[in-house]
Coordinates of C-alpha atoms and ligand atoms in Angstrom, one line a residue:
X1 CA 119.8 -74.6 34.8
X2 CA 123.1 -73.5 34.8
X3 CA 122.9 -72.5 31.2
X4 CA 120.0 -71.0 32.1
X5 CA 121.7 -69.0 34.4
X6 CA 124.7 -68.0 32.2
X7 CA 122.3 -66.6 30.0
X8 CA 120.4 -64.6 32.5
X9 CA 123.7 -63.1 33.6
X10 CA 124.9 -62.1 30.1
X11 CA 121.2 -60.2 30.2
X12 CA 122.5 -58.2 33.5
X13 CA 125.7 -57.5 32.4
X14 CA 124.4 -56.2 29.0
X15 CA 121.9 -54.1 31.2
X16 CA 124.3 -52.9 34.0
X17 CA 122.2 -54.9 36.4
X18 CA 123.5 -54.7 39.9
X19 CA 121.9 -56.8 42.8
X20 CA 119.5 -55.0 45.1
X21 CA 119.9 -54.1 48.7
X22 CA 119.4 -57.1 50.6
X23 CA 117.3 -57.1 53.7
X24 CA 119.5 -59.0 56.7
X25 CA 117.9 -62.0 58.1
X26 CA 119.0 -63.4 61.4
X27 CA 117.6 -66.9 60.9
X28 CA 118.2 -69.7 58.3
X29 CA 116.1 -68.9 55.4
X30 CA 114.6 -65.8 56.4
X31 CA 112.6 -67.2 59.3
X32 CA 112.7 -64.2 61.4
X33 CA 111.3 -61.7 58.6
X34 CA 108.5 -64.1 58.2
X35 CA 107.8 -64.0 61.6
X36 CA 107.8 -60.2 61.8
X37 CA 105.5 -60.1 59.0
X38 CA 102.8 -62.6 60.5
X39 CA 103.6 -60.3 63.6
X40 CA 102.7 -57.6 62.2
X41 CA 99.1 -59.0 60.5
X42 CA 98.6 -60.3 63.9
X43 CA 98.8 -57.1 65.4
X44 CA 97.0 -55.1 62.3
X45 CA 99.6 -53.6 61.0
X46 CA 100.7 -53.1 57.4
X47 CA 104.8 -54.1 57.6
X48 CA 106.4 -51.5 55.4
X49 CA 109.3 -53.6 53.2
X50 CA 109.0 -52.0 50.2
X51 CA 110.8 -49.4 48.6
X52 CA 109.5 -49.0 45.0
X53 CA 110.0 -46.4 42.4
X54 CA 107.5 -45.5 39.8
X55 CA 109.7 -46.4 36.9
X56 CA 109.1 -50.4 38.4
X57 CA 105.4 -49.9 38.8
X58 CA 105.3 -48.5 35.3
X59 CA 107.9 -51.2 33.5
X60 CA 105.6 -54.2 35.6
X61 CA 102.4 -53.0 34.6
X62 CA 103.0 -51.4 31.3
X63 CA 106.2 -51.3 29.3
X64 CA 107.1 -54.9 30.3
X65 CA 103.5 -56.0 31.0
X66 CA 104.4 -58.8 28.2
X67 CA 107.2 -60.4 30.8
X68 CA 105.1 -60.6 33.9
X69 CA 102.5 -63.0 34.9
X70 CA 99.7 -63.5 37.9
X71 CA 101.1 -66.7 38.0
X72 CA 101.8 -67.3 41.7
X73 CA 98.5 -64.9 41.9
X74 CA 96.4 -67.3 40.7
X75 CA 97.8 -70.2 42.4
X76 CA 97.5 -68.6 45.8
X77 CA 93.7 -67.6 45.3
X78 CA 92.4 -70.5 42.8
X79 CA 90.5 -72.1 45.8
X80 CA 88.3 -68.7 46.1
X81 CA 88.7 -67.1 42.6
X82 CA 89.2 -69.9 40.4
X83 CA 89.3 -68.9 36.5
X84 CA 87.8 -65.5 36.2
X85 CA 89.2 -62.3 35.4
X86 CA 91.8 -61.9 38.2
X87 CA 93.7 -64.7 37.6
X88 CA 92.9 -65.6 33.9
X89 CA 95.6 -64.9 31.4
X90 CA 96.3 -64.2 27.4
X91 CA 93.2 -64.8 25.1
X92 CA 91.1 -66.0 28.3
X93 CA 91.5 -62.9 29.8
X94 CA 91.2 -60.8 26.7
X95 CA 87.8 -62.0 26.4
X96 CA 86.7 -61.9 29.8
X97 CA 88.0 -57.9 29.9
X98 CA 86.3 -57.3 26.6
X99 CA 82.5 -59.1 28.0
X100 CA 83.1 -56.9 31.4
X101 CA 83.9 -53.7 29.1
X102 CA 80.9 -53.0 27.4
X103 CA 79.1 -53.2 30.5
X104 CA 81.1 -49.9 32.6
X105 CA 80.5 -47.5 30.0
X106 CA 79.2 -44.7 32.2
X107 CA 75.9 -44.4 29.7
X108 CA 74.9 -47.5 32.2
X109 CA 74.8 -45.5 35.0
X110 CA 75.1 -41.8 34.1
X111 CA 71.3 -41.1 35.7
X112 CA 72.6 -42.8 39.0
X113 CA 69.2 -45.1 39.0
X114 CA 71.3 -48.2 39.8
X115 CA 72.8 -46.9 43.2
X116 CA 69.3 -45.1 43.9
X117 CA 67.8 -48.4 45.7
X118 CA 70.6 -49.8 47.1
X119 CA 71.1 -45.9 48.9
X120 CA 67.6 -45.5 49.8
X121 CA 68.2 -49.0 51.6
X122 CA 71.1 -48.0 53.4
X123 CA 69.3 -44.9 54.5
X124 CA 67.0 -47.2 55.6
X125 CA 68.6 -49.2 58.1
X126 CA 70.2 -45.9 59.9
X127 CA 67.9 -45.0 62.8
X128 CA 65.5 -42.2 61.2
X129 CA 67.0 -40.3 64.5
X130 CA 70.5 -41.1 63.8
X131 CA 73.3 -42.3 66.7
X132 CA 76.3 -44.2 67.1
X133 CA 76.8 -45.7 64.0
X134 CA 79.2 -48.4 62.2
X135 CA 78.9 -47.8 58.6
X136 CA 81.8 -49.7 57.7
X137 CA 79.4 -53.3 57.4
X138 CA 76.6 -51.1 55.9
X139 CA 79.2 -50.0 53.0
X140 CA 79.6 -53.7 52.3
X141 CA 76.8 -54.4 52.1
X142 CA 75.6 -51.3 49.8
X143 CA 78.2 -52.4 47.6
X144 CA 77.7 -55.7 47.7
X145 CA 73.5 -55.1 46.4
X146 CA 75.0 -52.1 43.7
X147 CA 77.5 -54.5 42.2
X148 CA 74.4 -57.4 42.1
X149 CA 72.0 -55.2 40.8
X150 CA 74.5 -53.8 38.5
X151 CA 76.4 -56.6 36.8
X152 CA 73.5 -59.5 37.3
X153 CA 69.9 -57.1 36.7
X154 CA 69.0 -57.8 40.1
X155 CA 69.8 -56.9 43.4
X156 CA 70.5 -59.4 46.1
X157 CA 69.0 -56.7 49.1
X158 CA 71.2 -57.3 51.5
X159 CA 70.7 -54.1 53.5
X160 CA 67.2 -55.4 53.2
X161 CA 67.2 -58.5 54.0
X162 CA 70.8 -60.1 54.8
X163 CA 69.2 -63.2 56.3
X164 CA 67.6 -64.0 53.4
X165 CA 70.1 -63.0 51.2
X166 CA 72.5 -65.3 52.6
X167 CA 74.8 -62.0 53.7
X168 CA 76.2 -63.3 57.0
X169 CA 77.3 -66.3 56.1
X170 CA 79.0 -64.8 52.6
X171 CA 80.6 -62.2 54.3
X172 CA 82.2 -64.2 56.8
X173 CA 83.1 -66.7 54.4
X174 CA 84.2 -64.6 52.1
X175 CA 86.8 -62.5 55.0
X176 CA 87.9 -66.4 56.7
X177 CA 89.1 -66.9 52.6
X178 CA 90.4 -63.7 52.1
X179 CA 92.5 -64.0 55.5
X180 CA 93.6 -67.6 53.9
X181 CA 94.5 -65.8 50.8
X182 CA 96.8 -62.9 52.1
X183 CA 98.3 -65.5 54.6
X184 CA 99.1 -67.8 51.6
X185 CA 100.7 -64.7 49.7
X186 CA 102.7 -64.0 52.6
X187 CA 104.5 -67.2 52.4
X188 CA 104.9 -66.6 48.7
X189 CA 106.3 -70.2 47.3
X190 CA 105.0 -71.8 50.2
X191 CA 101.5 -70.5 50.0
X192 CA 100.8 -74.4 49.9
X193 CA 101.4 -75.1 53.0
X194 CA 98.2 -72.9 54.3
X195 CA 95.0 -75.0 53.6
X196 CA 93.0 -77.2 55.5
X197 CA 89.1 -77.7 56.0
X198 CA 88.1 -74.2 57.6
X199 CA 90.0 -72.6 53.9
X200 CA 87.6 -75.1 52.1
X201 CA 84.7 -74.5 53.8
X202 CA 84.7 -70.7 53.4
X203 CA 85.4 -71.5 49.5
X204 CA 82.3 -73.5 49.5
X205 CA 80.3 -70.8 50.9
X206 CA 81.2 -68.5 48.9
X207 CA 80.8 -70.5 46.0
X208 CA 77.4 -71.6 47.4
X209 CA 76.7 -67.8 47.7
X210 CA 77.2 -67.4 43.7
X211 CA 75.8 -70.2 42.7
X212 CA 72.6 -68.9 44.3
X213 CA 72.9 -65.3 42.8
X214 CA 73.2 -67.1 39.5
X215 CA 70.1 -68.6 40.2
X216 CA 68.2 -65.9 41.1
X217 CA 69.2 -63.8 38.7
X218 CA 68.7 -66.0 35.9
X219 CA 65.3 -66.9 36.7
X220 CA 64.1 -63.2 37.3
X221 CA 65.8 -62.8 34.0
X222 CA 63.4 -64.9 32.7
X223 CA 60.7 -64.1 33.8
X224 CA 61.1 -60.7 33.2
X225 CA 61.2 -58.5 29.7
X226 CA 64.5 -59.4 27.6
X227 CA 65.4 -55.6 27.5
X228 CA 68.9 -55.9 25.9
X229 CA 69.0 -52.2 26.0
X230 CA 70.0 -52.5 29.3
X231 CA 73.4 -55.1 28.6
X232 CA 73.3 -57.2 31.7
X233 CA 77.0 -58.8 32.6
X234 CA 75.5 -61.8 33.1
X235 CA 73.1 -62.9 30.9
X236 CA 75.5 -62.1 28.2
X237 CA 78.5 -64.4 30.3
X238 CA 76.4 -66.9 30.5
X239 CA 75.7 -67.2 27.0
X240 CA 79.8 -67.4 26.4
X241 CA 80.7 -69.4 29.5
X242 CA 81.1 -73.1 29.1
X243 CA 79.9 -74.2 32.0
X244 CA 78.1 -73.4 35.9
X245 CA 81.5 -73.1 37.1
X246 CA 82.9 -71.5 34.8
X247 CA 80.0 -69.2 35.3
X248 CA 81.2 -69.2 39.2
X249 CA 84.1 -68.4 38.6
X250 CA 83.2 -65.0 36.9
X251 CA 80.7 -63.9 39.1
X252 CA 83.0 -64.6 42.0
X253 CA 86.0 -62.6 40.7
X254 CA 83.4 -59.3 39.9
X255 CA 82.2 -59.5 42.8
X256 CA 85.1 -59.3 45.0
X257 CA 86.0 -56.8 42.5
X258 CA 83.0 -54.8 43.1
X259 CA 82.2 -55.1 46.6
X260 CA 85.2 -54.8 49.0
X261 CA 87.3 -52.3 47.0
X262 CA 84.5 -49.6 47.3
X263 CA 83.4 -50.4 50.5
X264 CA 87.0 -50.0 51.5
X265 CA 87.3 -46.0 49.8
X266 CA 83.8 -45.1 51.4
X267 CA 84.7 -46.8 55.1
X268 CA 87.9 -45.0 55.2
X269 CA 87.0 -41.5 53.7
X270 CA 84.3 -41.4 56.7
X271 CA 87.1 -42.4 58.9
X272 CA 88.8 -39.3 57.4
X273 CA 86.4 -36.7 57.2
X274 CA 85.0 -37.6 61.0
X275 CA 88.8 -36.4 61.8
X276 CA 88.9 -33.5 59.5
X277 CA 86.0 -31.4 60.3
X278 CA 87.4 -28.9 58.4
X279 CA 87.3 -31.1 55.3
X280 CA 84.2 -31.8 56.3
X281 CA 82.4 -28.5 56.0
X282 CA 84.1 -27.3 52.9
X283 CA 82.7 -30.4 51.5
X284 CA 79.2 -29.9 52.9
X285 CA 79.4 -26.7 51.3
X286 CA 80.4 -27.6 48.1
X287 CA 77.5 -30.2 47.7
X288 CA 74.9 -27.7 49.1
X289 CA 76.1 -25.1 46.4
X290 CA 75.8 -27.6 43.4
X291 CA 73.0 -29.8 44.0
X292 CA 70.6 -27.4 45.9
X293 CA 67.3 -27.5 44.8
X294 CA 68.2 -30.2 42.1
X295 CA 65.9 -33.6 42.5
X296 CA 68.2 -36.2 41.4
X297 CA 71.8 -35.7 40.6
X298 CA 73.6 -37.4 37.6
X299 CA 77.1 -38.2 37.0
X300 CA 78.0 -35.4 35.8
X301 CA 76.3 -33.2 38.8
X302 CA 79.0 -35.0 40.8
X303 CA 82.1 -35.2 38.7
X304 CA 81.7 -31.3 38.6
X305 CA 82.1 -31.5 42.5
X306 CA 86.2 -30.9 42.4
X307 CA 86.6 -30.9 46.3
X308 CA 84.7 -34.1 47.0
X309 CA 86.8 -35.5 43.5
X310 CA 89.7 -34.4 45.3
X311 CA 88.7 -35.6 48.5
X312 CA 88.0 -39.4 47.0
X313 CA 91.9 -39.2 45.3
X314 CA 93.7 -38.2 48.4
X315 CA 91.4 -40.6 50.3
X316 CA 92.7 -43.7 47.9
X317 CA 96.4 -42.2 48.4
X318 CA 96.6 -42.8 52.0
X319 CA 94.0 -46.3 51.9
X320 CA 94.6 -47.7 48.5
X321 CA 92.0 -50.4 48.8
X322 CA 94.5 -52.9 47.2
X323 CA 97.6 -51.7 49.0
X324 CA 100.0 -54.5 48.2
X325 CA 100.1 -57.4 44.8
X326 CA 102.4 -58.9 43.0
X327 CA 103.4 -60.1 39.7
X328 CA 105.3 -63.4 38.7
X329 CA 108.3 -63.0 35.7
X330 CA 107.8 -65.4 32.8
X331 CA 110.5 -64.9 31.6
X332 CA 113.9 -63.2 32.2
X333 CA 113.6 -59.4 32.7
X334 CA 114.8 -56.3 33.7
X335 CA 113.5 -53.4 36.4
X336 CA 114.9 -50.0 35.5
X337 CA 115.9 -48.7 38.9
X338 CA 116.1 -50.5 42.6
X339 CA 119.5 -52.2 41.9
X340 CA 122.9 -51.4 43.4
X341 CA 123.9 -49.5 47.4
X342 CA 122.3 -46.6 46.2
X343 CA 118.7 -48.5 44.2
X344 CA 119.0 -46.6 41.0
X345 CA 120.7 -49.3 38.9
X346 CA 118.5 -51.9 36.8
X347 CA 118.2 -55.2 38.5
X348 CA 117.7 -58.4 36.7
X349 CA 115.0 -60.6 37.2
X350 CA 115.3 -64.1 36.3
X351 CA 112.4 -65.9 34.7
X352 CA 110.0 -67.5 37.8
X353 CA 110.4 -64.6 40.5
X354 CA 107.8 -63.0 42.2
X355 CA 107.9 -59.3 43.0
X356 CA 105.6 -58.0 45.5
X357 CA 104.8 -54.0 45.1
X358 CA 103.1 -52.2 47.7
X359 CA 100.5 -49.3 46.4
X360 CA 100.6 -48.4 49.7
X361 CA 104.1 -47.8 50.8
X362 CA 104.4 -45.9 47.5
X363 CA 101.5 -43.7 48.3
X364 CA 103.3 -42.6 51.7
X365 CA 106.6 -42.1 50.3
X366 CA 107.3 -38.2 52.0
X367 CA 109.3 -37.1 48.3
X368 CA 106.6 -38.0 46.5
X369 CA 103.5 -36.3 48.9
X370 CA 105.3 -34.5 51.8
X371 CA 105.3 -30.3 51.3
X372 CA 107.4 -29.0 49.6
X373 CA 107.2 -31.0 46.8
X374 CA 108.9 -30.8 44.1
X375 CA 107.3 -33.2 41.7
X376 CA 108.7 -32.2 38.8
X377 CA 111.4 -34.3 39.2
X378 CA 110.0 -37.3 41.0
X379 CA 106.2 -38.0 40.2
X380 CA 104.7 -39.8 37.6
X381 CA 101.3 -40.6 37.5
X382 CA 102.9 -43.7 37.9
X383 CA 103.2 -42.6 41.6
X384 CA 99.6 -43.1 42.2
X385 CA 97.9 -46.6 41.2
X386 CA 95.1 -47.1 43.7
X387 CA 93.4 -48.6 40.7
X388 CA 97.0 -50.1 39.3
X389 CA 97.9 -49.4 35.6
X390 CA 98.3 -50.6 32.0
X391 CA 96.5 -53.1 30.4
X392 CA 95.0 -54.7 33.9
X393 CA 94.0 -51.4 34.8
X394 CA 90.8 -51.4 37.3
X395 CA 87.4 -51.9 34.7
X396 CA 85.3 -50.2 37.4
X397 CA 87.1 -46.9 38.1
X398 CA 84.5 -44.5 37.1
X399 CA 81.8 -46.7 38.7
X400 CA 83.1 -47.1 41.5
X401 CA 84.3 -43.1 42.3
X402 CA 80.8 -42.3 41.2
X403 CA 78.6 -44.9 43.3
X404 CA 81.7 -43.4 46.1
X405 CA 80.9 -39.8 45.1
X406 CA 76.5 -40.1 45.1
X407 CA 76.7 -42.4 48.5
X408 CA 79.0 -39.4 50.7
X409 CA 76.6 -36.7 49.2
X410 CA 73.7 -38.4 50.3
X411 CA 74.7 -39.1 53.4
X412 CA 76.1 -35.4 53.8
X413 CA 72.5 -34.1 52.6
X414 CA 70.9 -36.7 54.8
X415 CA 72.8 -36.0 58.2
X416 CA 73.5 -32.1 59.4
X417 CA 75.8 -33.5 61.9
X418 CA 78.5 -36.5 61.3
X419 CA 81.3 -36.5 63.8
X420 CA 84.0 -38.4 65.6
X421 CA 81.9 -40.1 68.5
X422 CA 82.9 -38.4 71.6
X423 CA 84.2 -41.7 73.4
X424 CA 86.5 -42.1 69.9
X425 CA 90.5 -41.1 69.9
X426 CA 91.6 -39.5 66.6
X427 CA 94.9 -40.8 66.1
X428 CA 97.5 -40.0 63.8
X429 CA 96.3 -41.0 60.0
X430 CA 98.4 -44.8 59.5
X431 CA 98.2 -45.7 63.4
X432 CA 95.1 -46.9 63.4
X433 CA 94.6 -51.1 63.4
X434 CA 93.9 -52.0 59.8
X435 CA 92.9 -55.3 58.3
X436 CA 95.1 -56.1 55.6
X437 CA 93.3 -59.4 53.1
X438 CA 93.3 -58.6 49.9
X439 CA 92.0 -55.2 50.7
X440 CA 92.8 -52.6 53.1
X441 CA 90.2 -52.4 55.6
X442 CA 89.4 -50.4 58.9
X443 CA 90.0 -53.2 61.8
X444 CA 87.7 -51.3 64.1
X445 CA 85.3 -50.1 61.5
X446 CA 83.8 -46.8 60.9
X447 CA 82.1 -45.5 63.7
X448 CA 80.4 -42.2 63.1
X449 CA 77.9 -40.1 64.8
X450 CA 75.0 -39.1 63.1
X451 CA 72.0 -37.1 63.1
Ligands
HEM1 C1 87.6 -47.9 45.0 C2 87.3 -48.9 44.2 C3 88.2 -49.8 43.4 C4 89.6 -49.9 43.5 C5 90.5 -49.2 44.4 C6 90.0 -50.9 42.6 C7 91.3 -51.3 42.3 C8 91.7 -52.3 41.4 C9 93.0 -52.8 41.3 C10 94.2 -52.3 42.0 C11 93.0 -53.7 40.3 C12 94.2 -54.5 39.7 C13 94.3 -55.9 40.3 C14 95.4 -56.6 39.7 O1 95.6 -56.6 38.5 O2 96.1 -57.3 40.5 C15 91.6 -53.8 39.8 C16 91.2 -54.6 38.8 C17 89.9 -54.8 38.4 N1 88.8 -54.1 38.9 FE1 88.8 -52.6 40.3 N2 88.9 -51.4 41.9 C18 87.8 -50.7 42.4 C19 86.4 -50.9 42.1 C20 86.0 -51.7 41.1 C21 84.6 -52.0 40.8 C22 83.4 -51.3 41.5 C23 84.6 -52.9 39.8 C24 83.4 -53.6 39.2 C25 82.3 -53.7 39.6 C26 86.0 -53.3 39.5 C27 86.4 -54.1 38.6 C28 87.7 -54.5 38.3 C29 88.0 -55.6 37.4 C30 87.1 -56.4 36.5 C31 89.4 -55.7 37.5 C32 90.3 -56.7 36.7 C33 90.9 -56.0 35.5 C34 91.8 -57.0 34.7 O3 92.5 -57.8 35.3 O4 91.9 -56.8 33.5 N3 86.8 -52.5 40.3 N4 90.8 -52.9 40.5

């Protein structure tokens, strides 16, 4: 160890590493900044530690992506995720990334046909007459039957049918382990020490929940034509996956993947709009301009809508669906900036350290998005990663802004009137209670008036 750590220091020195700021604790080992962080999840509220530059984002996720692991990542979640995407690593996760590839190229879904059902559903369960509505549980559940009929060739209907589909139970399940999860990061190291039998069981539901979708699917697979012009996720993982839980594991990780991230972007850019009215009607008016008189829309139809392009951007600056993650340092590295009184000298990181980044923090940081700008000197696109960057970049960015994009324009053709409810506060965008698991979602939901 102590060579170990002579080694690492020659590294610094060589580097001009200083230490960075430290954050004063009051308590042995920091007790008292863990319990103002539990504090502040307890009272919904996303505790702002972070400072980070984009040169760190950029030499984490790109330059350096080589010395950083999901180590204590995959440790934390293995319970819920196991070994899929998200926490797989080297050739394992080449070859996951390459299977899920071929399936997003936007030729899947250019006519919009997948998201038609799944919409028409959702349509469905508003009253025809409109009224108070949450939409914030209808967007998970949208999401939830896109991503199904999507990635497995069949939907599971839950906006249909969630009793049958199993919905509840999943979705509760699926938060209790998600809560486990972000409680577990929070202790970092310790995660180990949150477990126990209500963890479990909402594992098991979940996994019970994919096990069934596997099953489903499958058989309809089966019994229907083997079109393989259509390339359907799973069939195809199936074929390459060792095993049923193996199999699990996969669908698990896409599905989490697929399902609260968008959910998350649409929840919060009706939380938006319903207090921008003005934002509103410019995007009512773009939509009527472009798609009047046009049947169905395609992709392209609604990647030519700038405003409501815009619109989705700014809305993933202020709620980045994945505000916060980390990455684990397999071996002894540097970070170009963040070190010394003033944070712009490198800082070494020896081998085995975790560094939590929040998306978040960074998207609110008033030099980077406060007027005036002056951007020249400080932004970088790594300044903006709702969908993170490099070689882990999200799979499903163009999927999911355009099942995003078709879902606000039908509900904007749909409803002439969608407002704040008149018993509803607007309060200042980032005061709001939000649920922080492993997404960023709206504590109180999205409730809109419709009609
Ligand atoms: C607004 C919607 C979305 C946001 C904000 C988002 C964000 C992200 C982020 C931040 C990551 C990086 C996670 C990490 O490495 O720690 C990620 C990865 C990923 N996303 Fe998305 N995502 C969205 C929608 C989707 C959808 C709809 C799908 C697929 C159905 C998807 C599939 C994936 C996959 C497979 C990865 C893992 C990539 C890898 O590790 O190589 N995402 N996403």
């Amino acid at each position: 160890r102590s060579q170990e750590r002579r080694a690492d220091s020659a590294v610094g020195s060589q580097h001009g590493c200083l230490p960075p700021p430290i954050l004063r604790t009051q308590r042995l080992f920091g007790i008292d900044r863990l319990e103002q962080i539990f504090r502040a999840n307890a009272e919904r509220r996303l505790i702002e530690l972070f400072l980070f530059h984009f040169r760190q984002t950029e030499a984490m996720l790109s330059s350096k992506f080589e010395d950083w692991s999901m180590r204590l990542h995959r440790d934390i979640t293995f319970p819920m995720f196991g070994d899929g995407i998200f926490t797989q690593e080297g050739e394992r996760w080449k070859f996951s990334r390459e299977l899920l590839r071929s399936q997003f190229h936007f030729k899947q879904y250019a006519d919009l046909v997948v998201f038609r059902q799944p919409l028409d559903d959702l349509m469905d369960s508003i009253p025809q007459q409109g009224g108070i509505v949450d939409l914030q549980p209808l967007f998970f559940r949208l999401t939830l039957d896109t991503t199904t009929a999507f990635l497995f060739g069949k939907s599971v209907q839950s906006l249909k049918t969630p009793e049958s589909a199993g919905e509840q139970t999943f979705a509760e399940s699926f938060n209790i382990a998600q809560e486990y999860v972000a409680k577990r990061f929070r202790l970092q190291d310790l995660y180990w020490l949150l477990g126990g039998k209500r963890f479990r069981e909402a594992c098991r539901n979940v996994h019970d929940f994919a096990d069934g979708i596997i099953e489903y699917s499958l058989s309809f697979q089966s019994r229907t034509s083997k079109d393989d012009k259509q390339y359907v996720f799973l069939r195809t993982l199936a074929r390459n996956t060792p095993s049923r839980t193996a199999l699990r594991d996969q669908v698990i990780n896409v599905l989490a993947a697929g399902r609260d991230t968008t959910a998350c972007l649409l929840s919060w850019m009706f939380f938006l709009l319903t207090r921008h009215p003005n934002v509103l009607a410019k995007l009512r008016a773009e939509i009527n301009a472009q798609s009047g008189g046009k049947a169905h829309l395609t992709r392209g139809d609604l990647r030519g809508m700038n405003y409501l392009q815009n619109v989705l951007k700014e809305t993933l600056r202020l709620y980045p669906s994945v505000p916060v993650n980390t990455r684990t340092a397999v071996r002894t590295t540097v970070l170009p900036t963040g070190g010394g009184p003033d944070r712009t000298a490198p800082v070494l990181v020896p081998k085995g350290t975790t560094v939590a980044y929040s998306v978040y923090a960074m998207h609110r940081r008033p030099d980077l998005y406060e007027l005036p700008l002056n951007r020249t000197e400080t932004f970088s696109k790594w300044s903006y990663l709702p969908f993170n960057g490099g070689p882990r970049t999200c799979l499903g960015i163009d999927f999911a802004l355009t099942e995003a994009a078709y879902t606000v324009v039908r509900l904007i053709q749909r409803f002439k009137l969608i407002q704040l409810p008149n018993n509803m506060r607007a309060e200042l965008i980032g005061v709001e209670k939000q649920t922080i698991t492993l997404v960023l979602a709206s504590t109180e939901g999205c409730k809109v008036e419709l009609r």
